[in-house]
Structures are given as structure tokens and as C-alpha cells.
Short mmCIF file of C-alpha atoms in Angstrom, two decimals:
data_model
loop_
_atom_site.label_atom_id
_atom_site.label_comp_id
_atom_site.label_asym_id
_atom_site.label_seq_id
_atom_site.Cartn_x
_atom_site.Cartn_y
_atom_site.Cartn_z
CA MET E 1 218.01 -15.13 304.99
CA ILE E 2 219.75 -14.61 302.09
CA HIS E 3 221.26 -11.02 301.82
CA LEU E 4 221.46 -9.63 298.51
CA LEU E 5 224.00 -6.44 298.08
CA THR E 6 224.49 -3.98 295.14
CA PRO E 7 226.02 -3.96 293.05
CA LEU E 8 224.92 -6.72 292.32
CA ASP E 9 227.49 -10.53 291.53
CA LEU E 10 225.08 -12.03 289.21
CA LYS E 11 226.32 -15.68 290.99
CA GLN E 12 224.15 -14.08 293.80
CA LEU E 13 221.17 -14.90 291.87
CA ASP E 14 221.78 -18.17 290.84
CA LYS E 15 221.28 -19.39 294.78
CA LEU E 16 217.93 -17.70 295.21
CA SER E 17 214.75 -19.83 294.78
CA ALA E 18 210.94 -19.20 295.13
CA GLY E 19 210.54 -18.75 298.19
CA ASP E 20 213.12 -17.32 299.74
CA ARG E 21 213.05 -14.75 301.98
CA VAL E 22 215.68 -12.12 300.90
CA LEU E 23 216.91 -8.70 302.57
CA ILE E 24 218.10 -6.09 299.72
CA SER E 25 220.41 -3.25 300.58
CA GLY E 26 222.63 -0.74 298.16
CA THR E 27 221.14 1.54 295.81
CA ILE E 28 217.55 0.68 293.91
CA TYR E 29 215.79 2.25 291.33
CA THR E 30 211.61 3.85 291.22
CA ALA E 31 209.77 2.71 287.83
CA ARG E 32 206.00 2.67 287.38
CA ASP E 33 204.04 2.99 284.20
CA GLN E 34 204.99 6.31 283.35
CA ALA E 35 208.44 6.39 283.93
CA HIS E 36 208.88 2.39 281.54
CA LEU E 37 206.69 4.87 279.15
CA ARG E 38 209.69 7.17 278.65
CA LEU E 39 212.57 4.62 279.70
CA VAL E 40 211.84 2.13 277.42
CA LYS E 41 212.32 5.24 274.77
CA ASP E 42 215.02 7.01 276.42
CA PHE E 43 218.83 6.10 275.89
CA ASN E 44 220.19 9.33 278.19
CA LEU E 45 219.79 7.80 281.62
CA ALA E 46 220.82 9.47 284.75
CA PHE E 47 221.53 5.65 286.07
CA LYS E 48 223.01 2.01 284.73
CA LEU E 49 220.11 -0.37 283.37
CA GLU E 50 222.63 -2.82 283.35
CA ASN E 51 221.97 -5.16 286.77
CA ALA E 52 219.77 -2.49 288.30
CA ILE E 53 217.16 -3.52 290.61
CA ILE E 54 214.41 -1.62 289.57
CA TYR E 55 211.87 -1.08 292.30
CA TYR E 56 207.48 -0.69 291.04
CA VAL E 57 207.08 2.49 293.77
CA GLY E 58 204.99 5.51 294.01
CA PRO E 59 205.59 7.00 297.63
CA THR E 60 203.41 9.60 299.64
CA PRO E 61 205.01 12.89 299.49
CA THR E 62 207.77 12.91 302.42
CA LYS E 63 207.17 14.79 305.50
CA PRO E 64 209.46 16.81 306.97
CA ASN E 65 212.29 15.00 308.60
CA GLN E 66 211.20 11.36 307.37
CA VAL E 67 213.20 10.11 304.59
CA ILE E 68 210.08 9.42 302.55
CA GLY E 69 206.82 8.83 302.62
CA SER E 70 204.71 5.64 302.58
CA SER E 71 206.51 3.25 299.84
CA GLY E 72 204.82 -0.47 299.51
CA PRO E 73 205.06 -2.51 295.91
CA THR E 74 202.47 -1.19 293.31
CA SER E 75 200.47 -4.27 291.46
CA SER E 76 203.53 -5.44 288.27
CA TYR E 77 201.56 -6.69 286.21
CA ARG E 78 201.16 -3.61 284.12
CA MET E 79 204.79 -3.27 283.51
CA ASP E 80 204.79 -7.07 282.06
CA THR E 81 205.31 -5.45 278.13
CA LEU E 82 207.79 -2.72 279.21
CA ALA E 83 209.17 -4.39 281.54
CA ILE E 84 210.45 -7.09 278.35
CA PRO E 85 212.60 -4.17 276.83
CA LEU E 86 214.84 -2.82 279.54
CA MET E 87 215.38 -6.10 280.50
CA GLU E 88 216.96 -6.64 277.32
CA ARG E 89 219.17 -3.87 278.20
CA GLY E 90 220.43 -5.12 281.78
CA VAL E 91 218.06 -5.11 284.33
CA LYS E 92 218.67 -7.53 286.79
CA VAL E 93 215.84 -8.12 289.38
CA MET E 94 212.45 -6.30 289.33
CA ILE E 95 210.51 -6.10 292.93
CA GLY E 96 206.50 -5.46 293.34
CA LYS E 97 203.58 -7.62 293.79
CA GLY E 98 201.06 -10.16 291.86
CA GLN E 99 201.56 -12.61 289.56
CA ARG E 100 203.28 -11.88 285.65
CA SER E 101 202.13 -12.32 282.18
CA PRO E 102 203.83 -15.79 280.87
CA SER E 103 205.70 -13.36 277.95
CA PHE E 104 206.82 -11.64 281.27
CA LYS E 105 208.57 -14.77 282.28
CA ALA E 106 209.75 -16.09 278.77
CA ALA E 107 211.39 -12.91 278.82
CA MET E 108 213.07 -13.61 281.99
CA LEU E 109 214.06 -16.04 282.03
CA LYS E 110 215.82 -15.10 278.67
CA ASN E 111 217.33 -12.20 279.71
CA ASN E 112 218.83 -14.33 282.84
CA ALA E 113 216.48 -11.94 285.75
CA ILE E 114 214.78 -12.16 288.62
CA TYR E 115 211.21 -11.37 289.84
CA LEU E 116 210.78 -10.19 293.95
CA VAL E 117 207.69 -9.32 295.41
CA THR E 118 207.38 -7.67 299.39
CA THR E 119 203.90 -7.42 301.00
CA GLY E 120 201.64 -4.69 299.41
CA GLY E 121 199.90 -2.33 301.83
CA ALA E 122 203.08 -2.16 303.95
CA GLY E 123 204.20 1.07 303.01
CA ALA E 124 204.91 2.64 306.46
CA LEU E 125 206.66 -0.22 307.66
CA LEU E 126 208.26 -0.66 304.36
CA SER E 127 209.73 3.08 304.06
CA SER E 128 211.41 2.38 307.32
CA LYS E 129 214.31 0.13 305.25
CA ILE E 130 214.66 3.16 303.28
CA LYS E 131 217.46 5.45 303.74
CA SER E 132 217.92 8.12 301.35
CA TYR E 133 215.55 8.89 298.73
CA LYS E 134 216.65 11.38 295.77
CA VAL E 135 215.30 12.12 292.00
CA LEU E 136 216.38 11.18 289.33
CA MET E 137 214.66 11.35 285.82
CA TYR E 138 211.53 12.72 284.91
CA ASP E 139 210.70 15.29 288.02
CA ASP E 140 207.45 16.21 286.02
CA LEU E 141 206.17 12.91 287.31
CA GLY E 142 205.75 13.15 291.13
CA ALA E 143 205.76 10.40 292.52
CA GLU E 144 205.77 8.25 288.96
CA ALA E 145 209.62 9.66 288.81
CA VAL E 146 212.13 7.39 288.68
CA HIS E 147 214.51 7.65 292.15
CA GLU E 148 217.40 6.39 293.54
CA LEU E 149 216.81 4.93 296.94
CA VAL E 150 219.49 3.76 298.94
CA VAL E 151 217.85 0.46 301.16
CA GLU E 152 219.04 -1.38 304.02
CA ASN E 153 217.86 -4.70 304.64
CA PHE E 154 215.00 -4.48 302.45
CA PRO E 155 212.72 -7.66 302.71
CA CYS E 156 211.63 -9.35 300.02
CA PHE E 157 210.24 -12.87 298.75
CA VAL E 158 211.82 -14.76 295.72
CA ALA E 159 208.30 -14.73 293.63
CA TYR E 160 210.84 -15.85 290.44
CA ASP E 161 213.82 -17.55 290.15
CA LEU E 162 216.23 -17.86 287.38
CA ALA E 163 214.68 -21.57 287.24
CA GLY E 164 211.86 -20.68 286.43
CA ASN E 165 209.95 -21.47 289.57
CA SER E 166 206.85 -18.72 291.02
CA ILE E 167 205.89 -18.97 294.91
CA PHE E 168 202.55 -17.89 294.33
CA LYS E 169 199.84 -21.01 295.39
CA GLY E 170 196.39 -21.83 295.22
CA GLY E 171 193.68 -21.86 292.38
CA LEU E 172 190.31 -23.63 292.14
CA GLU E 173 190.15 -27.53 292.02
CA MET G 1 164.57 23.20 307.96
CA ARG G 2 168.65 23.21 309.64
CA GLN G 3 171.28 25.31 307.97
CA ILE G 4 175.15 22.64 307.96
CA ARG G 5 177.79 24.69 306.99
CA CYS G 6 179.47 24.07 303.83
CA ASP G 7 183.25 24.86 305.72
CA GLU G 8 182.15 21.92 308.12
CA ILE G 9 180.85 19.42 305.84
CA SER G 10 184.93 19.93 304.44
CA LYS G 11 186.82 20.35 307.27
CA ALA G 12 184.93 17.05 308.89
CA ILE G 13 186.55 14.85 305.33
CA LYS G 14 189.52 16.54 305.26
CA ASN G 15 189.81 15.27 309.46
CA THR G 16 188.30 11.89 308.27
CA LEU G 17 190.45 10.88 305.42
CA ILE G 18 193.75 11.50 307.07
CA LYS G 19 192.58 9.08 309.65
CA ILE G 20 192.18 6.41 307.84
CA ASN G 21 194.31 6.92 305.62
CA HIS G 22 196.72 6.11 309.27
CA HIS G 23 194.60 4.27 311.05
CA LEU G 24 192.97 0.75 310.78
CA ASP G 25 189.85 -0.04 311.47
CA PHE G 26 189.74 -2.25 315.08
CA SER G 27 187.02 -4.53 313.94
CA LEU G 28 190.03 -5.40 310.70
CA ILE G 29 192.73 -5.63 313.32
CA ASN G 30 190.59 -7.81 314.53
CA LEU G 31 189.89 -9.96 311.36
CA LEU G 32 193.51 -9.72 310.47
CA LYS G 33 194.46 -11.22 314.21
CA LYS G 34 191.82 -14.23 314.34
CA ALA G 35 193.53 -15.50 310.54
CA LYS G 36 196.76 -15.12 312.10
CA SER G 37 195.80 -17.21 314.73
CA GLN G 38 194.46 -19.55 312.17
CA GLU G 39 197.33 -19.00 309.38
CA THR G 40 200.27 -22.30 308.92
CA ASN G 41 201.64 -21.27 306.58
CA SER G 42 204.81 -19.28 307.43
CA THR G 43 205.40 -17.61 304.15
CA ALA G 44 201.31 -15.88 305.08
CA LEU G 45 202.61 -15.70 309.04
CA SER G 46 205.70 -13.16 307.60
CA VAL G 47 203.14 -11.02 305.56
CA LEU G 48 200.21 -11.27 308.10
CA ASP G 49 202.90 -10.15 310.33
CA ASP G 50 204.69 -7.68 308.61
CA ILE G 51 200.60 -5.80 307.36
CA LEU G 52 200.19 -5.62 311.34
CA GLU G 53 203.16 -4.65 311.80
CA ASN G 54 203.03 -2.14 309.20
CA GLU G 55 199.65 -0.75 311.02
CA LYS G 56 201.30 0.39 314.29
CA ILE G 57 204.23 1.56 312.50
CA ALA G 58 201.34 4.00 310.76
CA LYS G 59 199.95 4.83 313.29
CA GLN G 60 202.86 6.14 315.35
CA GLY G 61 205.27 6.92 312.79
CA ILE G 62 202.18 9.01 311.01
CA ILE G 63 203.03 7.79 308.24
CA PRO G 64 200.18 6.85 305.76
CA LEU G 65 198.93 3.07 305.84
CA CYS G 66 199.46 1.95 301.89
CA GLN G 67 201.48 4.60 299.15
CA ASP G 68 198.45 4.15 297.67
CA THR G 69 195.99 6.21 299.09
CA GLY G 70 193.43 6.11 296.79
CA VAL G 71 190.00 7.57 295.00
CA VAL G 72 187.95 9.33 297.63
CA VAL G 73 184.64 7.48 297.19
CA VAL G 74 181.73 9.22 299.27
CA PHE G 75 178.60 7.90 299.90
CA VAL G 76 176.66 11.46 301.41
CA THR G 77 172.98 9.95 303.06
CA ILE G 78 171.09 14.24 302.78
CA GLY G 79 167.34 15.22 304.39
CA GLN G 80 165.42 17.26 302.19
CA LYS G 81 165.13 19.80 305.72
CA VAL G 82 168.97 20.18 305.11
CA VAL G 83 169.86 23.71 303.95
CA LEU G 84 173.46 24.47 302.78
CA ASP G 85 175.40 27.39 302.23
CA GLY G 86 177.42 26.66 298.79
CA SER G 87 177.58 23.49 297.41
CA LEU G 88 178.02 19.84 298.69
CA GLU G 89 180.51 18.58 295.89
CA ALA G 90 182.17 21.48 296.36
CA ALA G 91 182.68 21.15 300.10
CA ILE G 92 183.52 17.93 299.83
CA ASN G 93 186.39 17.89 296.86
CA GLN G 94 187.84 21.22 298.87
CA GLY G 95 187.35 18.78 302.34
CA VAL G 96 189.86 16.14 299.28
CA LYS G 97 192.54 18.74 298.72
CA ALA G 98 193.33 19.90 302.38
CA ALA G 99 193.37 16.13 303.45
CA TYR G 100 195.63 15.00 299.95
CA ILE G 101 198.34 18.66 300.62
CA GLU G 102 198.15 19.34 304.31
CA GLY G 103 197.69 15.26 304.86
CA TYR G 104 201.25 14.51 302.89
CA LEU G 105 198.90 11.44 300.89
CA ARG G 106 199.42 10.62 297.61
CA LYS G 107 197.76 12.71 294.59
CA SER G 108 196.60 9.64 292.41
CA ILE G 109 193.81 10.84 290.26
CA VAL G 110 194.76 11.92 286.64
CA ASP G 111 192.57 14.11 284.05
CA HIS G 112 191.78 12.52 281.28
CA PRO G 113 191.70 8.51 280.48
CA PHE G 114 195.00 9.32 277.41
CA ASN G 115 196.15 13.04 278.89
CA ARG G 116 196.71 11.62 282.41
CA ILE G 117 197.91 15.26 283.36
CA ASN G 118 197.36 14.67 287.90
CA THR G 119 195.35 17.62 288.92
CA GLY G 120 197.66 17.67 292.13
CA ASP G 121 195.15 17.83 295.15
CA ASN G 122 193.05 14.25 294.42
CA THR G 123 190.13 15.72 293.25
CA PRO G 124 187.45 15.48 292.37
CA ALA G 125 185.92 12.68 294.31
CA ILE G 126 183.87 10.17 293.31
CA ILE G 127 180.56 10.75 295.30
CA HIS G 128 176.85 9.50 295.30
CA VAL G 129 174.26 10.94 296.69
CA ASN G 130 171.03 10.10 298.54
CA LEU G 131 168.01 12.26 298.84
CA VAL G 132 165.74 10.48 302.03
CA GLU G 133 163.20 12.31 304.49
CA GLY G 134 164.31 13.90 307.65
CA ASP G 135 167.14 16.45 308.57
CA GLY G 136 170.75 14.29 308.77
CA LEU G 137 173.33 14.60 306.79
CA THR G 138 175.69 11.23 307.18
CA MET G 139 178.77 10.47 304.51
CA HIS G 140 180.43 8.03 304.18
CA VAL G 141 184.11 7.87 303.37
CA ALA G 142 186.62 5.84 301.83
CA SER G 143 190.11 5.58 299.84
CA LYS G 144 190.13 3.25 297.80
CA GLY G 145 193.03 2.54 296.85
CA ALA G 146 193.80 0.54 292.62
CA GLY G 147 195.22 -2.58 293.00
CA SER G 148 192.02 -3.53 293.98
CA GLU G 149 189.56 -2.08 291.97
CA ASN G 150 191.26 -3.12 289.41
CA MET G 151 190.18 -6.67 289.52
CA SER G 152 186.79 -5.80 290.25
CA ARG G 153 184.20 -6.56 287.49
CA VAL G 154 181.00 -6.22 286.09
CA VAL G 155 178.90 -9.08 284.41
CA MET G 156 175.94 -9.98 283.06
CA LEU G 157 174.32 -13.04 283.96
CA THR G 158 171.41 -14.62 282.86
CA PRO G 159 168.61 -15.54 285.34
CA SER G 160 169.26 -19.25 284.38
CA ASP G 161 172.35 -19.17 285.43
CA GLY G 162 171.47 -18.72 289.57
CA ILE G 163 173.24 -19.33 292.87
CA GLU G 164 175.76 -22.15 291.26
CA GLY G 165 176.76 -18.88 288.19
CA VAL G 166 177.26 -15.90 290.78
CA LYS G 167 179.89 -18.33 292.74
CA ARG G 168 181.09 -19.97 289.61
CA LEU G 169 181.43 -16.10 288.73
CA VAL G 170 183.48 -14.54 292.20
CA LEU G 171 185.78 -17.91 292.51
CA ASN G 172 187.00 -17.38 289.29
CA THR G 173 187.33 -13.90 289.15
CA VAL G 174 189.73 -14.12 292.78
CA GLN G 175 191.63 -16.65 291.00
CA GLU G 176 192.74 -14.12 287.88
CA ALA G 177 192.98 -11.37 291.12
CA GLY G 178 195.41 -14.11 292.77
CA GLY G 179 197.97 -11.98 295.30
CA LYS G 180 197.35 -8.45 292.69
CA PRO G 181 194.67 -7.23 294.62
CA CYS G 182 196.67 -7.19 298.03
CA PRO G 183 194.79 -10.36 300.13
CA PRO G 184 193.55 -11.00 302.26
CA ILE G 185 190.87 -9.55 301.05
CA ILE G 186 187.49 -8.52 301.55
CA LEU G 187 184.42 -8.69 298.47
CA GLY G 188 181.59 -6.30 297.89
CA ILE G 189 178.93 -8.18 296.00
CA GLY G 190 176.01 -6.51 294.00
CA ILE G 191 173.38 -9.24 292.40
CA GLY G 192 170.54 -7.30 290.93
CA GLY G 193 169.91 -4.00 289.86
CA ASN G 194 170.87 -3.04 286.10
CA LEU G 195 175.03 -2.55 285.01
CA GLU G 196 175.23 0.75 287.52
CA LYS G 197 173.00 -0.44 290.29
CA SER G 198 175.60 -4.02 290.73
CA ALA G 199 178.42 -1.73 290.43
CA LEU G 200 177.49 0.67 293.64
CA LEU G 201 175.61 -2.49 295.21
CA ALA G 202 179.47 -3.76 295.47
CA LYS G 203 180.32 -1.01 296.66
CA GLU G 204 178.19 -0.42 299.43
CA ALA G 205 178.43 -3.34 300.57
CA LEU G 206 182.36 -3.23 300.50
CA LEU G 207 181.26 -0.14 303.49
CA ARG G 208 179.48 -2.52 305.77
CA ASP G 209 180.12 -3.47 308.78
CA LEU G 210 182.68 -6.44 308.94
CA ASN G 211 180.72 -7.52 311.96
CA ASP G 212 177.24 -8.07 310.13
CA GLN G 213 175.19 -10.07 308.18
CA SER G 214 173.00 -10.29 305.85
CA ASP G 215 168.48 -10.33 306.92
CA ASP G 216 168.48 -12.34 303.83
CA PRO G 217 169.08 -16.04 305.24
CA VAL G 218 170.24 -16.99 301.42
CA ILE G 219 172.13 -14.38 300.89
CA ARG G 220 173.94 -15.01 304.87
CA ASP G 221 174.06 -18.40 303.58
CA LEU G 222 175.69 -17.60 300.14
CA GLU G 223 178.16 -14.99 301.90
CA LYS G 224 179.41 -18.04 304.54
CA ASP G 225 179.81 -20.34 301.41
CA LEU G 226 181.81 -18.24 299.37
CA LEU G 227 183.70 -16.61 302.29
CA ASP G 228 184.61 -20.69 302.86
CA SER G 229 185.35 -21.39 298.78
CA VAL G 230 187.65 -18.78 299.01
CA ASN G 231 189.48 -19.35 301.42
CA ALA G 232 189.67 -23.51 300.08
CA MET G 233 191.76 -22.22 297.37
CA GLY G 234 194.94 -21.25 299.00
CA ILE G 235 195.76 -18.24 297.48
CA GLY G 236 196.95 -16.80 301.09
CA PRO G 237 198.53 -13.95 301.47
CA MET G 238 199.85 -11.67 298.25
CA GLY G 239 199.19 -14.17 296.65
CA LEU G 240 201.89 -16.58 298.24
CA GLY G 241 199.70 -19.14 299.95
CA GLY G 242 198.25 -19.89 303.00
CA LYS G 243 193.93 -20.21 304.05
CA THR G 244 194.10 -16.17 304.81
CA THR G 245 192.76 -14.77 301.14
CA CYS G 246 189.10 -13.78 301.89
CA LEU G 247 188.26 -11.74 305.49
CA ALA G 248 185.24 -11.19 304.31
CA VAL G 249 182.50 -11.50 302.07
CA LYS G 250 179.74 -8.64 301.87
CA ILE G 251 176.11 -9.59 299.27
CA ASN G 252 173.78 -6.65 298.70
CA THR G 253 171.25 -7.67 296.48
CA TYR G 254 167.95 -5.45 294.55
CA PRO G 255 165.38 -6.60 291.99
CA MET G 256 165.98 -6.34 288.66
CA HIS G 257 164.83 -6.91 285.25
CA ILE G 258 162.81 -10.26 284.12
CA ALA G 259 165.48 -11.09 281.64
CA SER G 260 168.34 -9.79 284.27
CA LEU G 261 170.65 -11.15 286.59
CA PRO G 262 174.29 -8.80 286.49
CA VAL G 263 176.85 -9.68 289.24
CA ALA G 264 179.03 -6.70 290.20
CA ILE G 265 182.44 -8.32 291.86
CA ASN G 266 184.49 -5.63 293.86
CA ILE G 267 187.35 -6.61 295.48
CA GLN G 268 189.20 -4.58 298.26
CA CYS G 269 192.69 -4.89 299.65
CA HIS G 270 193.24 -5.59 303.16
CA SER G 271 193.96 -1.76 303.58
CA ALA G 272 190.51 -0.91 304.50
CA ARG G 273 190.33 2.50 304.74
CA HIS G 274 186.35 3.76 305.93
CA GLU G 275 184.58 5.57 307.86
CA VAL G 276 181.14 7.16 307.88
CA ILE G 277 180.84 11.18 309.51
CA VAL G 278 177.73 12.06 310.43
CA LEU G 279 177.08 15.87 311.48
#
């Protein structure tokens, strides 16, 4: 098990290989489709994209006495195109689920970024790894707003590493 | 004549939606456990552990199984002798609104393809009504997530494509979907009818009992054949490799035009949330 801490030390990313299990602790940011549409045109952000970790999630509403609602990953491919300019502005790690496009992968390699996956449909389990949750930007987007999360031992697999290897398996004969 | 009050319908819809978003069906849990006992890939085992652990936390902690609490789909079967004291559609949507607001479920419905303003209460539900003889009212309610729905498709094959053409289409669809629809998946397949009928057959197939089998021997063999073929692809839980790609294949059919062979493939993620209400 490999621990990945924030602020990110980029040398940490070199050591990760597709298939490795990592536990993230520190500060990460949420963004989905609508937030990406705004982030790519917005140059006055409430957080730094440089070396940032972005998690593709839109949680359920937080109940009283809970930190956050159910918080599993959404399908990453919908962010493939819009993730590219964000990587060019410094994003280094993206967390979601499922395969991504060839153009995303090429941009990822060019910008020395990596892609992690976590278990889809395990939002209750993953919410237990989130220690704080607050809105940073685009509050009007509700669950799709940009949030700052503080996570502890948030479990992921390395899906695409810096050498271009992939965790994804299977196919037709 | 039998009078049914709309507030009874709303209340039943609300309670069922909250329940299914926090509890997986027993037969689904058993299929997941059985898959785990046969799985050898360590990554796959880790994902299956997450899924089973998630179910326990959701149940105990009263936190939804998945952040995507879905679009509500209701198949209503209503007897001709039933009299309602108001609108069936409004009663169902009232139940949806109450469940999603009071139950802290995510509101995932937007009003328009391009404006995309959230409706704020997860309405409207997608409602299909079937009028039958008698005085019964049953509602099969599902919370259907978008990750797996987005990987679904309807294709108009030609009759000469036959059973082999259907198999190829299903395997190609599963292949292209990969890890995106949150495998292990359940496949609901509709064959026949026309464009919209095949899609409805596929959705209804997903709502069948996980342990049932088709009455039609050809279809029963096709269900088994496809289940084995999909699991031989090695896609695995979340697409990360393994034997456990699909938990069940359910196929429903209907007569069709001499020139047509419509096929709809509706993919369901492992968090299959649905239940029947009988009033």
C-alpha cells in the first residue's frame, strides 16, 4: 500500500505504477461536468490548480451530524476534453472511474499527470474517508459545485501511470 | 370499483425510494457473495469487498449506497376497476419529491437538454402505465443511475443478423462500456417490438427477479450463453480485470415487423435499486 500526501511531491508520482493501490491523505478538490465548463474559462480561482488533485464526484446532501453524504466517483470520460486545459494549468492527479479517451491519455503523458480510479457505487464507504467538506466555488451548482475535501486514507488504484500503462483489462477475442 | 387514495401512493413511493437507496436486495447480495467466492483476481476481490462493505455501511449509517441516487422509473400496473381521488402522475411525483428532499437523496434531474437547470426535487419521474383487468395496483419502482444508463443502446438489426448478430452486439456493447457502467453489471435486453418497445422490454427485463429464468428455452439458453461469454471477457469489477463482469442477463422479447430485429441493451450497475409496491 502506497501513501500519497498533499501538498503533492511530484517525485511521488514517478513511483506509481498502474495497478498499485494508493491511499490519499490531504486536501483534494471536486469538479464534475458543469464545474469543468466554468473552470476552463475562469482564471480567478479560489484554489490553486498547480499540483492539484481533482475528484469527479457529486455527493448526496449531507445529513445533520454527518461530514458528507454518499461520495463515490462518477464516470470520468465525460470530463476527458475539459480536463486537458486543466492539466495544462497544473492539475496532476484526477480520480474517477472507467476508461478515458486516447486524447486525454496523450495530454496526461505530456503534462506528467496520472489518473486514479476508486470503487464506483461505494459512495457510503468512501464518504467515511472524508473528514471535511466545504464549498469553494460555484455554489449555485449544488452537488456539482467545486468543493474542498480533506481526506484520510482515501483508497484508489493507479489506473494510468506516467509511463502510459493502464490498469484496465479485458476485451473480445 | 375500488377507491385508492393518492396520498397512499405518494407515501408508498417515498418510503420505497428511501429504502432501496440504502438497502440492496438480498438476492443481489447473494450473487455478489457468490461471485466473490469464485473470483481469483486480487484487484477484483478488493473491489467486491468494497461493494459488500459499502452495503453494510449504507444500511447501518443510513447513508445512500451510491451518490447517484438516479432518475426514478415507475412501471405502474393498474386495474380498470381502480378509482383514484386525483392524478396518478402527480401522486408519484409527490412521493419522489418527498423521498429526495426528506431522505437526503441527490437531486439529479435537470429541466432541459441545454438549459440544464436542476428541478430541485428529482422530479419528474419516468412513468409507464399498463391498464389491466381487475382492481389491483402495483408499482415497480427503480432508482436508475446514469453511469450505466449512458452505456445502454438501441440498435435496429436486420432479421438476417439473427441470434449471432444479437450476441455480437451485446458483447461489443459491454466491451465499449468497459469499467464505466460500474461492473459487475446486470444486462437487461429487449429483443423485438419496435424502437421504443425494445427499450421498454430491456428496462422491464432489468426489473425481473435475479433468480428467475425465461420460459422460452431459446431465450433461456441465450441468457446463459451471454452471461458466460461476458464473464469470459475478463473486464472484471470496475473494469480492473477478473471473472466478475456480469451478475445476470435477462432477456424479454415481443413480436415484431417482418423487416425488423430491434435490440435494446440496458446496462444496470451493481447497485441495482428497485422494488415492487402492491397496494
